[in-house]
CSV table of C-alpha atoms in Angstrom, one decimal:
chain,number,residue,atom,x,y,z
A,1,UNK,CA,0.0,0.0,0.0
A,2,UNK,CA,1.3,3.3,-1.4
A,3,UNK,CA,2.1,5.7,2.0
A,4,UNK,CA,1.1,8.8,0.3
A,5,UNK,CA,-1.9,9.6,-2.6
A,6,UNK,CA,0.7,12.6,-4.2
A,7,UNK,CA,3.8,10.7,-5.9
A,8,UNK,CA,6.9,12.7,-3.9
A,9,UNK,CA,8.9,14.9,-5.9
A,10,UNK,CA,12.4,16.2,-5.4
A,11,UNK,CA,13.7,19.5,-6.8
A,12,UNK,CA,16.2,19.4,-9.5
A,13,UNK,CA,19.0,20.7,-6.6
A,14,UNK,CA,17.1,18.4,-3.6
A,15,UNK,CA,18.1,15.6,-5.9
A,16,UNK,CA,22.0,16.5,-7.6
A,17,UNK,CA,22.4,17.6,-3.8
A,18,UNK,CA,21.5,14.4,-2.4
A,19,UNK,CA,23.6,12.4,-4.9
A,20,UNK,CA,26.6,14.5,-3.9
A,21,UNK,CA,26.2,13.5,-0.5
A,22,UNK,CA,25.9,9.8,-1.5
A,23,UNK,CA,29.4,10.4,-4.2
A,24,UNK,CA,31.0,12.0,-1.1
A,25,UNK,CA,30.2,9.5,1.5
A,26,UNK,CA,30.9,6.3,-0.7
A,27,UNK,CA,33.9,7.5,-2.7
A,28,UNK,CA,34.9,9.3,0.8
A,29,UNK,CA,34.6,5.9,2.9
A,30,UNK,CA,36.6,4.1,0.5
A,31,UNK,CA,39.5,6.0,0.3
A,32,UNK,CA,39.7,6.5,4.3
A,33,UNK,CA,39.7,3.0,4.6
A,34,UNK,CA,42.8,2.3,2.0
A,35,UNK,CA,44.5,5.5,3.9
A,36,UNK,CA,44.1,3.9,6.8
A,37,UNK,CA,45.5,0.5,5.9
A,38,UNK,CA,48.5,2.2,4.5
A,39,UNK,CA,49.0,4.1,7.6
A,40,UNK,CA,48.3,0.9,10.1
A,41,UNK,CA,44.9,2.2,11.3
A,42,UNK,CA,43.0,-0.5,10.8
A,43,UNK,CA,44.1,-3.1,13.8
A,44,UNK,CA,46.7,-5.7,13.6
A,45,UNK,CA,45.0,-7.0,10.4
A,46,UNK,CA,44.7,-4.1,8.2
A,47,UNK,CA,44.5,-6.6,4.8
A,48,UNK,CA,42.1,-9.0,6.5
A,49,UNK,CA,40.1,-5.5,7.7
A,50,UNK,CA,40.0,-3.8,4.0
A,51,UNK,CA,38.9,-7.1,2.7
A,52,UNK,CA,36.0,-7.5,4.8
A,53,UNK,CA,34.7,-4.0,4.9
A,54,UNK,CA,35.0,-3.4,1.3
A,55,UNK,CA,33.2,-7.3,0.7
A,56,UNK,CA,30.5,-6.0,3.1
A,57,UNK,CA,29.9,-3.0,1.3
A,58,UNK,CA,29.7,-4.1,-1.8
A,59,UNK,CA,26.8,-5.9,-0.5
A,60,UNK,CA,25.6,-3.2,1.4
A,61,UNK,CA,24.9,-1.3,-1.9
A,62,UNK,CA,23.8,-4.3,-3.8
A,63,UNK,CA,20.6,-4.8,-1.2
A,64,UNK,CA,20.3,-1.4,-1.1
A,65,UNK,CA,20.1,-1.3,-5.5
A,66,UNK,CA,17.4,-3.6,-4.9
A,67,UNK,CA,15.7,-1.7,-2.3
A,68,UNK,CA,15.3,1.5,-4.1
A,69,UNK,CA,12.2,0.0,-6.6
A,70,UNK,CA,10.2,-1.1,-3.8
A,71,UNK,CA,10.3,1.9,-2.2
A,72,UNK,CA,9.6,3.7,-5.3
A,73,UNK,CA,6.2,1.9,-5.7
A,74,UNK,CA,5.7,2.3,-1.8
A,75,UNK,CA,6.0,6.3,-1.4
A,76,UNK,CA,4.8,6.4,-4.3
A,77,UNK,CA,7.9,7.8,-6.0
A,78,UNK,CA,10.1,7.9,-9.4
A,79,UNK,CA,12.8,9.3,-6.9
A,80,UNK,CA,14.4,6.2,-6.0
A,81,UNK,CA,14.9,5.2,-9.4
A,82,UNK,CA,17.0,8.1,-10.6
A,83,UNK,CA,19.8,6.7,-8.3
A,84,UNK,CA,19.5,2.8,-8.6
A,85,UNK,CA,22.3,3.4,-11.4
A,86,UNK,CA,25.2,5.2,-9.0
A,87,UNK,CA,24.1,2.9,-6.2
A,88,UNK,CA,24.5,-0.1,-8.4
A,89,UNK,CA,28.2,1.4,-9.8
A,90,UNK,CA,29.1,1.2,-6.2
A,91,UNK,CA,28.5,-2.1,-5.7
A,92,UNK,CA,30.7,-2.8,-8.4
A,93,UNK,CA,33.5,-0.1,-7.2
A,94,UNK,CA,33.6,-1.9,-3.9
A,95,UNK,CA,33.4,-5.0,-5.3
A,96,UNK,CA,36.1,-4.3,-7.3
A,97,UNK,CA,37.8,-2.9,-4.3
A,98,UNK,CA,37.4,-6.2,-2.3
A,99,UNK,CA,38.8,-8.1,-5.3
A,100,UNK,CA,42.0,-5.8,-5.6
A,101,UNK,CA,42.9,-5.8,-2.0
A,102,UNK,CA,43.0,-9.2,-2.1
A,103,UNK,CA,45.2,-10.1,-5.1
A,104,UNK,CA,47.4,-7.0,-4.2
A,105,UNK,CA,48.2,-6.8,-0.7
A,106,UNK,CA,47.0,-10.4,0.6
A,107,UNK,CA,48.8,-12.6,-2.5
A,108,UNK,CA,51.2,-10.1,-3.6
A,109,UNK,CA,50.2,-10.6,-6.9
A,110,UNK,CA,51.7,-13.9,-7.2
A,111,UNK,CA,49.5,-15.1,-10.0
A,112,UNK,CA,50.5,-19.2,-9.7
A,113,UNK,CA,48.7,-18.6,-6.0
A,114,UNK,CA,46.1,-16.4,-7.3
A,115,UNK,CA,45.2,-20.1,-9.4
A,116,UNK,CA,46.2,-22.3,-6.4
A,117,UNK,CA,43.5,-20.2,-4.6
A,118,UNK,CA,41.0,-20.5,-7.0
A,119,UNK,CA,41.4,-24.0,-6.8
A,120,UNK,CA,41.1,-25.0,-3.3
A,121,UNK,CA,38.6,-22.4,-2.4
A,122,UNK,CA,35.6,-22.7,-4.5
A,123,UNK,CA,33.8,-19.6,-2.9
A,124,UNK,CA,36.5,-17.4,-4.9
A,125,UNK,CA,34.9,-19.0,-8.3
A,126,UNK,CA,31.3,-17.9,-6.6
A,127,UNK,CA,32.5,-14.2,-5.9
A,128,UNK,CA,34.4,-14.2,-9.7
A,129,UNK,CA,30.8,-15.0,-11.0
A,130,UNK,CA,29.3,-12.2,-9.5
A,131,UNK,CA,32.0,-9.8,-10.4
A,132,UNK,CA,31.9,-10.4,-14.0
A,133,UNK,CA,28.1,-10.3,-14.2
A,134,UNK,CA,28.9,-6.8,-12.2
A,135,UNK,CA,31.1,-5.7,-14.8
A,136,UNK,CA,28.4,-6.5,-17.3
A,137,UNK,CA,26.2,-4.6,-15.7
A,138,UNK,CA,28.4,-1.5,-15.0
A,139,UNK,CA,29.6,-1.4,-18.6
A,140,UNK,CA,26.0,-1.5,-19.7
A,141,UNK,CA,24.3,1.3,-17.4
A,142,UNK,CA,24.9,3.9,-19.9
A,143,UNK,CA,21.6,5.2,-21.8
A,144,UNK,CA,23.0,5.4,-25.4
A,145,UNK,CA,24.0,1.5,-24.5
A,146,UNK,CA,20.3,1.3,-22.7
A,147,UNK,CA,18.7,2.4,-26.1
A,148,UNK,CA,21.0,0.3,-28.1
A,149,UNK,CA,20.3,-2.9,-26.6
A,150,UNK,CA,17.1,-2.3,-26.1
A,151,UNK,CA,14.9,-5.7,-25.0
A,152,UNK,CA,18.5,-7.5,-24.4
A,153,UNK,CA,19.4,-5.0,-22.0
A,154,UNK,CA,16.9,-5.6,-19.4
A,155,UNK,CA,16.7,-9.4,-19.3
A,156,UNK,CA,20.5,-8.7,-18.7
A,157,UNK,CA,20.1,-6.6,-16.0
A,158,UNK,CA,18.0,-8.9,-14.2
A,159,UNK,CA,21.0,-11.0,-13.5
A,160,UNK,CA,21.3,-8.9,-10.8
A,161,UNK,CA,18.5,-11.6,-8.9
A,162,UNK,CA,21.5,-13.9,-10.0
A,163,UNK,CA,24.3,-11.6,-8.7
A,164,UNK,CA,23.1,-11.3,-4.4
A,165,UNK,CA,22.6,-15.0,-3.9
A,166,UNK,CA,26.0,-15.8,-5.9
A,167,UNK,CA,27.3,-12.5,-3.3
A,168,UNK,CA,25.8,-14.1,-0.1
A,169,UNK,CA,27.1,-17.4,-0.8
A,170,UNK,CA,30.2,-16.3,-1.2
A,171,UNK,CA,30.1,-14.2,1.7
A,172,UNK,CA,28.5,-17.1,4.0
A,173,UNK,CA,31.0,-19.1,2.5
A,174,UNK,CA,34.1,-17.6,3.4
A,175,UNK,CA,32.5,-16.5,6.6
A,176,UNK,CA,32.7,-21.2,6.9
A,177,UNK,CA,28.5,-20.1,8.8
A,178,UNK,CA,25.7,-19.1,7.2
A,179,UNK,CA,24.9,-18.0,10.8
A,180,UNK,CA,25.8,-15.5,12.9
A,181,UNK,CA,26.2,-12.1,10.5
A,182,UNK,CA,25.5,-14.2,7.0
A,183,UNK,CA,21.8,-14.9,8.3
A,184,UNK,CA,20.7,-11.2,8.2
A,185,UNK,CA,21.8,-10.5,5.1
A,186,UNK,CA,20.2,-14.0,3.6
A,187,UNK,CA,16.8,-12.6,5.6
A,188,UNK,CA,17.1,-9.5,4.0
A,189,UNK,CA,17.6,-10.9,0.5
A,190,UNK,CA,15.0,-12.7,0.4
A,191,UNK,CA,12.8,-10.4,1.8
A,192,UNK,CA,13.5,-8.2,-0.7
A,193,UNK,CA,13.2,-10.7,-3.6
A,194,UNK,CA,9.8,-13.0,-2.4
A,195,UNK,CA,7.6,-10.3,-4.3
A,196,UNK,CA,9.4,-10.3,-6.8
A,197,UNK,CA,10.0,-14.3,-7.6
A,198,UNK,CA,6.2,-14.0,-6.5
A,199,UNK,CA,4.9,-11.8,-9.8
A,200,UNK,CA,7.6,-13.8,-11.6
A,201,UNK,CA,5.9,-16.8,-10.9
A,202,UNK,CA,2.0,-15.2,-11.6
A,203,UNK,CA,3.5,-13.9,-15.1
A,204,UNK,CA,5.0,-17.4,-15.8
A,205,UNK,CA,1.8,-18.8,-14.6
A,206,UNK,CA,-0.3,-16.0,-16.9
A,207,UNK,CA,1.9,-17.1,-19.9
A,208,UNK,CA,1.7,-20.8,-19.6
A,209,UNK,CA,-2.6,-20.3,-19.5
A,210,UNK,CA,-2.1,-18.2,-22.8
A,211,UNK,CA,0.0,-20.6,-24.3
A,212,UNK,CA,-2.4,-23.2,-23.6
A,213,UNK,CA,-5.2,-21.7,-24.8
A,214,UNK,CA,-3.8,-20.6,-27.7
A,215,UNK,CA,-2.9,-24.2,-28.6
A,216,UNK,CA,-6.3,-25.3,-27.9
A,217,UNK,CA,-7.7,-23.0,-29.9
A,218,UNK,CA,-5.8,-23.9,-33.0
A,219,UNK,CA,-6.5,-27.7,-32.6
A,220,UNK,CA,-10.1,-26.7,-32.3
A,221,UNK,CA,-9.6,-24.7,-35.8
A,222,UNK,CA,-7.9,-27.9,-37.8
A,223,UNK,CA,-10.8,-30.1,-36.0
A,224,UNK,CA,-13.0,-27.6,-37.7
């Protein structure tokens, strides 16, 4: 149920101001936490600390991506959706972030570990997954690329219902629990897709009927 009858509208500077507040607390995060690892700030694990904060992030944003079209629909609103793009190039900047730290400070880039990792810890492949279908998406955001691709574009932007449980395994996984911190983030994904595997499954439902019908209704004109 919508929580107001009048759609809520932001000024042209309400909304550019609130999306330099977002640019300046992401971007702004970020780079505090790599200062701080360079300047020992960050415990007596500063590698094991960048790799977990920037991992959780990434996730952070990604829930939050998915967040912002159910609250459009619940304001009601087209607010939300003018920042689902620079929410979801986040996820991939710290996503990217997580990736790097590890490969650069925690192997050294030593590529013959990088593979020997790979190998014996299978979660890696899972959060490799959901980085290149990130990239996919980030490199595809753009509206000329939008109007280009046209139908293609959103059934691949809809990997993104592909990208958080491929993110939350990977996460639960090399947490070795899906309990403790993992399970809140698992509750909160799927309360955040239910309605939407919900109207996929009445739309599925919808288009199995129709082609059923329409089946019928051509064996009913070659009877004829």
């Amino acid at each position: 149920m919508p929580l107001r009858k009048k759609p809520l509208r932001l000024a042209v500077w309400q909304r550019q101001s609130l999306k330099g507040i977002i640019h300046v607390l992401a971007l702004g995060y970020l780079v505090w936490l790599f200062f701080a690892g360079i300047t020992d700030q960050l415990g007596p694990d500063p590698v094991n600390t960048l790799i977990n904060e920037t991992g959780t992030w990434a996730i952070h944003f990604l829930l939050l991506t998915l967040t912002l079209s159910p609250l459009a629909k619940w304001l009601p609103s087209p607010e939300p959706m003018q920042f689902r793009r620079m929410i979801g190039v986040y996820t991939f900047v710290y996503a990217f972030a997580h990736l790097f730290t590890y490969v650069f400070f925690e192997l050294q880039l030593d590529m013959t570990l990088v593979a020997s990792e790979i190998v014996s810890r299978p979660y890696i492949i899972v959060g490799m997954l959901a980085l290149i279908l990130l990239v996919a998406l980030t490199a595809t955001s753009f509206k000329r690329i939008q109007r280009n691709m046209g139908r293609k574009w959103q059934k691949l932007h809809n990997s993104i219902y592909i990208i958080l449980p491929l993110a939350l395994l990977h996460f639960s996984w090399s947490q070795k629990t899906f309990w403790q911190e993992p399970v809140w983030y698992w509750m909160l994904g799927i309360l955040l897709m239910s309605p939407r595997i919900k109207r996929w499954y009445i739309n599925s439902q919808r288009a199995r009927q129709k082609s059923a019908s329409s089946k019928k209704a051509s064996a009913t004109n070659v009877k004829a």
